[in-house]
Short mmCIF file of C-alpha atoms and ligand atoms in Angstrom, two decimals:
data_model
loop_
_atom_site.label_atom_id
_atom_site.label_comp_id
_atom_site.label_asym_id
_atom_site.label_seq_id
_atom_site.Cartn_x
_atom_site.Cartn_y
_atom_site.Cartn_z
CA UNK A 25 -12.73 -24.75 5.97
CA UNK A 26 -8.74 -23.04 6.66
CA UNK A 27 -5.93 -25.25 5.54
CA UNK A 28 -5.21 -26.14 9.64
CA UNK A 29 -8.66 -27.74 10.02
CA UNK A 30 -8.72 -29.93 7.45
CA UNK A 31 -4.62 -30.83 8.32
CA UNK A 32 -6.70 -31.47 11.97
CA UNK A 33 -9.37 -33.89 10.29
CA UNK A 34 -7.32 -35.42 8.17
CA UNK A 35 -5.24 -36.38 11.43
CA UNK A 36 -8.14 -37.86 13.13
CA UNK A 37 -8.67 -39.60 10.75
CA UNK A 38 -5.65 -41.59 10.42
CA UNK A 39 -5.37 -41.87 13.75
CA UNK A 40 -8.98 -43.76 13.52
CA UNK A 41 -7.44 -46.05 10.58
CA UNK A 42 -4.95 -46.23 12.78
CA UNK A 43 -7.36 -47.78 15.97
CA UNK A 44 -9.12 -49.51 13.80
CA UNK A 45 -6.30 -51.57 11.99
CA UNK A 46 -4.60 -52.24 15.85
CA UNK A 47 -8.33 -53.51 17.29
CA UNK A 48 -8.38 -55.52 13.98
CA UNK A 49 -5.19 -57.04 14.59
CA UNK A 50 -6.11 -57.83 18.14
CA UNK A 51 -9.04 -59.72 17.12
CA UNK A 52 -7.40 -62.04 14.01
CA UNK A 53 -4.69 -63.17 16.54
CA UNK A 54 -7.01 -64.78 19.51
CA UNK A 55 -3.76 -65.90 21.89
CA UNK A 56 -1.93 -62.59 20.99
CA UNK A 57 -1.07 -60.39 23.80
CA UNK A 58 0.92 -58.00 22.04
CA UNK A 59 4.57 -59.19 23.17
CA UNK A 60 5.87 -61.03 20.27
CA UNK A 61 5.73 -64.77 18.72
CA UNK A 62 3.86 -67.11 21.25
CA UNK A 63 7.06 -69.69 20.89
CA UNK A 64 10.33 -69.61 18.84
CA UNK A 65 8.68 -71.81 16.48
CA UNK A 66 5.50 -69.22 16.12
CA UNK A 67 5.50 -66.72 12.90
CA UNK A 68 5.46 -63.05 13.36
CA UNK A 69 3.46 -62.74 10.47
CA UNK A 70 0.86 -65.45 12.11
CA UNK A 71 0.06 -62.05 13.90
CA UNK A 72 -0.72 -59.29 11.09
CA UNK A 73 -3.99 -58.46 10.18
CA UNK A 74 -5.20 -60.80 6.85
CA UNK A 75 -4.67 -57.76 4.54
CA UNK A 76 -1.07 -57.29 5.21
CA UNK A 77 -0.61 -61.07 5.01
CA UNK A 78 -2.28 -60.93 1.84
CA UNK A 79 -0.09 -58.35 0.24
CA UNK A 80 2.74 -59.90 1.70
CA UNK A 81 2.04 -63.16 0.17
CA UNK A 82 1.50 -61.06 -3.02
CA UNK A 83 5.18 -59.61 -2.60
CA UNK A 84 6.40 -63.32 -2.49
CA UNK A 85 4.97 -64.45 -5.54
CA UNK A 86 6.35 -61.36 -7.29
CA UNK A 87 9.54 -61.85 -6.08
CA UNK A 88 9.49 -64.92 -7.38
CA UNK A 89 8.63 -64.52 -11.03
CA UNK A 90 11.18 -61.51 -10.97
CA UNK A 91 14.16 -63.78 -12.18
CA UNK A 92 12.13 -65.07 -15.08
CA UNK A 93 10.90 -61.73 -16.32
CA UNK A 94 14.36 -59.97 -15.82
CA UNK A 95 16.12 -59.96 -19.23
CA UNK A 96 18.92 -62.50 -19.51
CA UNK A 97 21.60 -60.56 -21.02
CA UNK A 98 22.63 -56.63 -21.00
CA UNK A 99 20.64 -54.57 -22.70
CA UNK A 100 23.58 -51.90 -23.92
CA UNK A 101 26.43 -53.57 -25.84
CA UNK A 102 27.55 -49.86 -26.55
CA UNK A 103 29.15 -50.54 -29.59
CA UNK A 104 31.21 -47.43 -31.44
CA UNK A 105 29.84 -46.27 -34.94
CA UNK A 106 32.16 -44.39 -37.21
CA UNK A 107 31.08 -43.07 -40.44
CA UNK A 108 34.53 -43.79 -43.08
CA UNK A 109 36.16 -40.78 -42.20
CA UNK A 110 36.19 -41.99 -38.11
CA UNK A 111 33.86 -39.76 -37.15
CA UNK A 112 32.05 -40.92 -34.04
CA UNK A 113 27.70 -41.52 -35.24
CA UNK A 114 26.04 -43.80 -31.76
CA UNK A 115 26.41 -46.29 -30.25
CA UNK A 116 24.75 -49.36 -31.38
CA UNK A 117 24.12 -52.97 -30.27
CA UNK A 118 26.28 -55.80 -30.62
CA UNK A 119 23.46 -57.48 -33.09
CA UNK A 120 23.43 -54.33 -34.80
CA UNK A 121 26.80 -54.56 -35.87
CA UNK A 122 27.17 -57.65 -36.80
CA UNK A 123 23.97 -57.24 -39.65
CA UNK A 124 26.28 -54.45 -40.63
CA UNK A 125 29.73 -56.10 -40.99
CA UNK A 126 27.19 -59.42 -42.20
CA UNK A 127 25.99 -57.12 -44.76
CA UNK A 128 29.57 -55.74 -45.80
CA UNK A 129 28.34 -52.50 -44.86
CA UNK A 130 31.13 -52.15 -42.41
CA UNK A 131 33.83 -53.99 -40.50
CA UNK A 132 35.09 -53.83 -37.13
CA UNK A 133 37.45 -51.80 -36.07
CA UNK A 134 38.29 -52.15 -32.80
CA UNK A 135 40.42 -49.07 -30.86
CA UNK A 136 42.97 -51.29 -29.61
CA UNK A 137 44.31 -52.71 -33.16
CA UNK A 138 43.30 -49.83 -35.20
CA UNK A 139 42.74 -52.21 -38.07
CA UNK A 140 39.52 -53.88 -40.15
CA UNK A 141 38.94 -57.24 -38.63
CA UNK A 142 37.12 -58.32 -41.82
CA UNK A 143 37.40 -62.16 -40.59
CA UNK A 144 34.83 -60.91 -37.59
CA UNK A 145 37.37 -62.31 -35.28
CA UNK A 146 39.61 -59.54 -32.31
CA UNK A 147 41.03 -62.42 -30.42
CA UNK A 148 39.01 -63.42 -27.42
CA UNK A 149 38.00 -59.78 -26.83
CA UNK A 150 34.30 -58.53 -27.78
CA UNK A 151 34.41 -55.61 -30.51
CA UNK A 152 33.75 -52.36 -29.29
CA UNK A 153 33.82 -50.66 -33.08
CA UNK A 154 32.85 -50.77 -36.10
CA UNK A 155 33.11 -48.51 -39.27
CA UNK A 156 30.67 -47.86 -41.78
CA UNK A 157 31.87 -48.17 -45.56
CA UNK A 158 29.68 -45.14 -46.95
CA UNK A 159 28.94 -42.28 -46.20
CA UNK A 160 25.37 -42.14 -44.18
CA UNK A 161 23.14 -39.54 -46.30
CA UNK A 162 21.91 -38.64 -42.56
CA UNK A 163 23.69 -38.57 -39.43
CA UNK A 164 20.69 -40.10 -37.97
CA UNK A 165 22.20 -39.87 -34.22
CA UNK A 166 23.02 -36.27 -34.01
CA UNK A 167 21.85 -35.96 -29.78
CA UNK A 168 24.71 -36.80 -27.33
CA UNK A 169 22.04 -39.07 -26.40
CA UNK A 170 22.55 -41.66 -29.36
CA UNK A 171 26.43 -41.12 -28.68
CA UNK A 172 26.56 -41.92 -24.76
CA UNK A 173 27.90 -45.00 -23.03
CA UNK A 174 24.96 -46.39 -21.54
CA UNK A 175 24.96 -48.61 -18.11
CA UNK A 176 23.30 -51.53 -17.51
CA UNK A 177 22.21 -50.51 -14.29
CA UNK A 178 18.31 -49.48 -13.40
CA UNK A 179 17.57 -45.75 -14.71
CA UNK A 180 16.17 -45.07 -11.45
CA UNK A 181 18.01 -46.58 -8.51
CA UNK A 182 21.48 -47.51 -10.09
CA UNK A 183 20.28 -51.34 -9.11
CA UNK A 184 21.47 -54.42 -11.45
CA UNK A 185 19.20 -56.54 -9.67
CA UNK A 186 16.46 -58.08 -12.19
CA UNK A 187 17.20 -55.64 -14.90
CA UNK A 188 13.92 -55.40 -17.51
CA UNK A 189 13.45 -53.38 -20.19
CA UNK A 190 10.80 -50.52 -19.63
CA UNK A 191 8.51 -48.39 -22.14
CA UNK A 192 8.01 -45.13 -21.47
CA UNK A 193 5.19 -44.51 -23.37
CA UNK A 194 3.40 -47.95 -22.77
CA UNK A 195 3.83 -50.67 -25.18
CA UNK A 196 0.10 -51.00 -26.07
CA UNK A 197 0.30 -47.38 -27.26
CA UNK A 198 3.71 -47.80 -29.16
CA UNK A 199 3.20 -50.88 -31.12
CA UNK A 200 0.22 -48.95 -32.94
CA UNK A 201 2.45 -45.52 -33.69
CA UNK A 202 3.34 -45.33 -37.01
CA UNK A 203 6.86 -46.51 -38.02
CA UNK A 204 8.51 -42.97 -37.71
CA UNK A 205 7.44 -42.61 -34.21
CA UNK A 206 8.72 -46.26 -33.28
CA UNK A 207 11.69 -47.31 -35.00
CA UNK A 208 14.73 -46.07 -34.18
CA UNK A 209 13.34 -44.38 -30.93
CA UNK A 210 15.03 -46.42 -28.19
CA UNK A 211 15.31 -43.01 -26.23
CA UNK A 212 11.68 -44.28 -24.68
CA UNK A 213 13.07 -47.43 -23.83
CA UNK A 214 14.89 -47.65 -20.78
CA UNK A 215 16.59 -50.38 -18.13
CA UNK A 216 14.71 -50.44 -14.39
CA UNK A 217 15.52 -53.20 -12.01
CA UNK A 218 12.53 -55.67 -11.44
CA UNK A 219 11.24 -53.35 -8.19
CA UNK A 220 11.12 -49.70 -10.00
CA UNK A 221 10.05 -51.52 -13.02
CA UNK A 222 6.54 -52.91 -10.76
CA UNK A 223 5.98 -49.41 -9.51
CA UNK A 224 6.28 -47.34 -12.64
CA UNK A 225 4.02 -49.87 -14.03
CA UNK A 226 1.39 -49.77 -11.78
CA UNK A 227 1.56 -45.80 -12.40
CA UNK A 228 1.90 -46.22 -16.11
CA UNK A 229 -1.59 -48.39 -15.82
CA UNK A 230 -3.25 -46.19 -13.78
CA UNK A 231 -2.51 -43.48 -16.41
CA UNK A 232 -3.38 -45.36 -19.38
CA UNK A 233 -6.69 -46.21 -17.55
CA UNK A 234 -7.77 -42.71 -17.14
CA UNK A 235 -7.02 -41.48 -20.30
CA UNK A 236 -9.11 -44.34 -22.35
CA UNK A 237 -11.96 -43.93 -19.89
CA UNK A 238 -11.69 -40.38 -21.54
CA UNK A 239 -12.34 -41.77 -24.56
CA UNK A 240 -15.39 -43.05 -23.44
CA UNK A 241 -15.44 -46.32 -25.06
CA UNK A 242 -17.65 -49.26 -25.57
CA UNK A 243 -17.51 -52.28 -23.05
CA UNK A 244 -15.90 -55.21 -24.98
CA UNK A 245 -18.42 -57.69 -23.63
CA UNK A 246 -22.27 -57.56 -23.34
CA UNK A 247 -23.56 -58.88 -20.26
CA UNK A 248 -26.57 -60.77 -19.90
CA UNK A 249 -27.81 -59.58 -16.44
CA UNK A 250 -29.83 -63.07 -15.63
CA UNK A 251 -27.07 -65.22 -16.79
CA UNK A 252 -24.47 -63.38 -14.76
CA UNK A 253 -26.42 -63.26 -11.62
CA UNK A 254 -27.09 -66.97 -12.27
CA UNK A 255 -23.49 -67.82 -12.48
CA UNK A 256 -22.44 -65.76 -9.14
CA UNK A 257 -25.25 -67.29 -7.33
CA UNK A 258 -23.65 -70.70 -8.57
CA UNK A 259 -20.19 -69.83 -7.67
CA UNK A 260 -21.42 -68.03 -3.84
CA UNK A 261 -23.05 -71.96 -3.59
CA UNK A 262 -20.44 -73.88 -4.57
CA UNK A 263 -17.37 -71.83 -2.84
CA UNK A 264 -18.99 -69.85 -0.14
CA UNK A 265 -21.70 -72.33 1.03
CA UNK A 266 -20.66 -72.21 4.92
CA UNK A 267 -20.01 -68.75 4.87
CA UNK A 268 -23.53 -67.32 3.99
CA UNK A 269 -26.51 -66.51 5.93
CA UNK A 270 -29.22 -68.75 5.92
CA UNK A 271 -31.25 -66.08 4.28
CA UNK A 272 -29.37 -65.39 1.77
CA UNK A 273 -28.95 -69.20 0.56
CA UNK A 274 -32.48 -69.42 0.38
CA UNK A 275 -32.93 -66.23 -2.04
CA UNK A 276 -29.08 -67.94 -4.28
CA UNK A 277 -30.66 -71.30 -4.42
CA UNK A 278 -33.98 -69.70 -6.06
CA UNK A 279 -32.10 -68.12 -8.45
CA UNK A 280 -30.40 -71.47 -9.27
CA UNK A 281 -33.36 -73.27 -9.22
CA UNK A 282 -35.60 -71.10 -11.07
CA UNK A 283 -32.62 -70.83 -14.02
CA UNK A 284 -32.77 -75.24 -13.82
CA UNK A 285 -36.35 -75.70 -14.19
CA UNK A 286 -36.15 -72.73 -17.25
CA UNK A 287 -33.65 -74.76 -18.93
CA UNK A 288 -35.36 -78.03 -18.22
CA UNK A 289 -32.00 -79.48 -16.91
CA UNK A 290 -34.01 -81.32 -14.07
CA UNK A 291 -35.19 -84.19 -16.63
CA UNK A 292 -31.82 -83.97 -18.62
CA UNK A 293 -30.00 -84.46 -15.77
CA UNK A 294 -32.41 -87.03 -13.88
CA UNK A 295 -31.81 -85.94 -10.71
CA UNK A 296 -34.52 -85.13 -8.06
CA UNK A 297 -35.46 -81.55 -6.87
CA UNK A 298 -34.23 -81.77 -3.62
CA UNK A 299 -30.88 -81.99 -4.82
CA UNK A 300 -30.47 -79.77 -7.96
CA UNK A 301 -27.76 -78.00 -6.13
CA UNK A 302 -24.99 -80.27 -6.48
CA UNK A 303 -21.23 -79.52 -7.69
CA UNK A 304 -22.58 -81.05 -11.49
CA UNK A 305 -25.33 -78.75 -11.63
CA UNK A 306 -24.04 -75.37 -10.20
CA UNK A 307 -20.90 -76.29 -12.13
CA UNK A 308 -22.93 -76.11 -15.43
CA UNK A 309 -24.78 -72.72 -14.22
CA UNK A 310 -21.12 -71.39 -13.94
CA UNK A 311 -19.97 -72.81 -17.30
CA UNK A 312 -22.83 -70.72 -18.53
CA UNK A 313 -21.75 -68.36 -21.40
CA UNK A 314 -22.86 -64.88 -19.24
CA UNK A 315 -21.74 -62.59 -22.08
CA UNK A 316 -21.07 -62.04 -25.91
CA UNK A 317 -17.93 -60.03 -27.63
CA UNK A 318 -19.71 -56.64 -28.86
CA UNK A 319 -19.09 -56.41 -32.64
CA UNK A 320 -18.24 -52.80 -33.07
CA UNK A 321 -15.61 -52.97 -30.23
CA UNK A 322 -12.33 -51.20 -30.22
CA UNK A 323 -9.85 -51.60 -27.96
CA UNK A 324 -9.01 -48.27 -25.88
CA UNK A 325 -5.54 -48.39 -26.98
CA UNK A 326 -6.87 -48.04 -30.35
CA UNK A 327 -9.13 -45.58 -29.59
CA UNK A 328 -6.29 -43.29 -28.25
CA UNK A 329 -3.53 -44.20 -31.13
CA UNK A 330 -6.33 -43.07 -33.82
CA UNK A 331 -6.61 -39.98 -31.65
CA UNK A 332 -3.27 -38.83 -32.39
CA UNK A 333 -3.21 -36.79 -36.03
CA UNK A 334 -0.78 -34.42 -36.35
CA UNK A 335 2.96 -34.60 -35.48
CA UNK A 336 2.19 -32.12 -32.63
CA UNK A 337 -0.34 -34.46 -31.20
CA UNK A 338 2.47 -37.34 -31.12
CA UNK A 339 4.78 -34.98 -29.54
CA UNK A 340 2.79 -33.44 -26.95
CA UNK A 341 1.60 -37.35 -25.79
CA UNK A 342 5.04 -38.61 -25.83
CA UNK A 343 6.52 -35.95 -23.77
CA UNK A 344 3.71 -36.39 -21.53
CA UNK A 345 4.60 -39.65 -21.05
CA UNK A 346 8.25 -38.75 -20.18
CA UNK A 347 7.03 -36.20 -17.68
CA UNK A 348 4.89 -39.23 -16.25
CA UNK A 349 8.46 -41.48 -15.92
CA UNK A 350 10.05 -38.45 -14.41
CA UNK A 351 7.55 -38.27 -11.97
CA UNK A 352 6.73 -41.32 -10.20
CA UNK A 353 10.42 -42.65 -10.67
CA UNK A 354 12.64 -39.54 -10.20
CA UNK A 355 15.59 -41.25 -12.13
CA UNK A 356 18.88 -40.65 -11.09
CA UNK A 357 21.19 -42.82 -13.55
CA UNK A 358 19.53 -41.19 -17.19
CA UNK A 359 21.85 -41.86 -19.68
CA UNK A 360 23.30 -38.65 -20.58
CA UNK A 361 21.41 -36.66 -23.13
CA UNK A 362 18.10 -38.08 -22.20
CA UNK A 363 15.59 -35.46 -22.43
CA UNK A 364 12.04 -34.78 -22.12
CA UNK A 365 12.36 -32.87 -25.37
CA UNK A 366 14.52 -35.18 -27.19
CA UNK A 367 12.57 -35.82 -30.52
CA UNK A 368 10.09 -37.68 -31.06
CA UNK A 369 10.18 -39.06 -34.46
CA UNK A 370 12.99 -40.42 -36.55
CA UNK A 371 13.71 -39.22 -40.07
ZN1 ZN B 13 15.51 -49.60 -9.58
#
């Protein structure tokens, strides 16, 4: 088939959706004549089909958890480090410094006095500086990265709406790395507002889905087939009742009665056959225990962590990661110095 057919089909096609989702929309809005709200009072949304409704009442609840998952203060206090001789290391957090001035392994020194502020006090101002009292064996921060000013704005968009912290390579995998490829790596950490933040997670899952199914791993729970039919035929009853063919109520009530009489629940429960399928008894067929935790199951995130030997293996995974950000955000406010080859392990 040449590239210009298939462009054709694949026109049709959406043009089809296309029908379909308009005769759709005709029929879930009976009065609807296609010229707007019936009455002031009347919704346009009354009108869409049920799964834009849905979605949008999805968009609403997310919305609305937004403010409590967005973090409550800044996440870059951008804090000067000098080594004794003034020499600029990173910058650091403002809880940072303090453990090292708490420590007496450094005071502040703040540009605008030019002088130790060993009390921990700079008027009403916050620090901005502090100075380290020895010599650091390393200089552990030698990327412009770890020296930058960073903003608190989204990474992506420049937004400071909702601002959440976001790992690049997904927390699951990170909290299993071993220290050196965790601590002290808050290059893979970065600020997105509470909108980029949903989308580059629902990439990030996608990803991490594809690569454990790679893996090839073991179900975590063992199904009982009976018990599980049992239990939907319970639920379909008890939910779905005036929704489902005659037909098929007959052939979910066998099931259901077939599982009662097995378990000799009829006696137990005193009731008469006629009327086994009441909210107590399908109630209990749902409660039913459908499936058992498989003893030699490992998570997936394990599976791919234990994966990962060499330093090579953590570097090409990581980087991969970053070239996963990169591409389903596009960032335009990187700090400076963030790189897709910045290291990947700390010394
Ligand atoms: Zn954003």
């Amino acid at each position: 088939m040449t590239f210009a057919v298939s462009i054709g089909l694949v026109g049709l096609v959406f043009q089809r959706k296309r029908k379909r989702k308009k005769d759709s929309q005709d029929s879930n809005s009976n009065s609807y004549t296609g010229d707007g709200p019936a009455s002031v009072n009347d919704d346009w949304s009354n009108h869409l089909p049920s799964h834009i409704r849905r979605e949008q009442a999805k968009e609403k609840r997310r919305q609305k958890k937004m403010p409590l998952l967005a973090m409550k203060g800044v996440m870059y206090d951008n804090i000067t480090m000098l080594c004794p001789k003034g020499t600029e290391l990173s910058k650091i957090s403002a809880k940072k410094a303090k453990w090292y001035v708490d420590k007496g392994l450094a005071s502040y020194y703040d540009s605008d006095k030019h002088e130790n502020n060993e009390d921990g006090t700079n008027g009403n101002k916050k620090h901005t500086c502090i100075k380290l009292h020895f010599e650091p064996k390393k200089r552990w921060e030698k990327s412009c990265y770890g020296k930058a000013d960073k903003e608190n704005v989204c990474v992506s968009c420049g937004s400071q709406e909702h601002p959440m912290r976001f790992y690049i390579v997904p927390y699951a995998y990170r909290t299993l790395f071993p220290r050196e490829y965790k601590s002290h790596m808050s290059h893979d950490v970065v600020l997105l507002c509470g909108r980029c933040h949903l989308k580059c997670g629902q990439v990030a899952q996608e990803r991490m889905r594809i690569i454990e199914e790679s893996f090839n791993p073991q179900g975590r729970y063992q199904h009982d087939e009976r018990l599980y039919k049992v239990r939907s035929a319970a639920l379909a009853l008890l939910n779905w009742r005036h929704k489902i063919p005659e037909a098929k109520i007959v052939q979910l009530e066998k099931v259901i009665k077939d599982f009662v009489e097995d378990m000799g629940w009829l006696e137990e429960e005193s009731i008469a056959s006629e009327s086994i399928y009441t909210e107590p008894i399908l109630q209990k067929c749902i409660d039913v225990e459908y499936r058992t935790e498989s003893s030699d199951y490992i998570p997936g995130a394990q599976l791919v962590v234990e994966s990962l030997q060499t330093e090579e293996d953590f570097s090409i995974f990581i980087r991969q990661w970053r070239q996963s950000f990169m591409d389903s955000l596009h960032p335009r406010y990187l700090p400076q110095g963030w790189d897709i080859n910045h290291p990947v392990r700390s010394d």
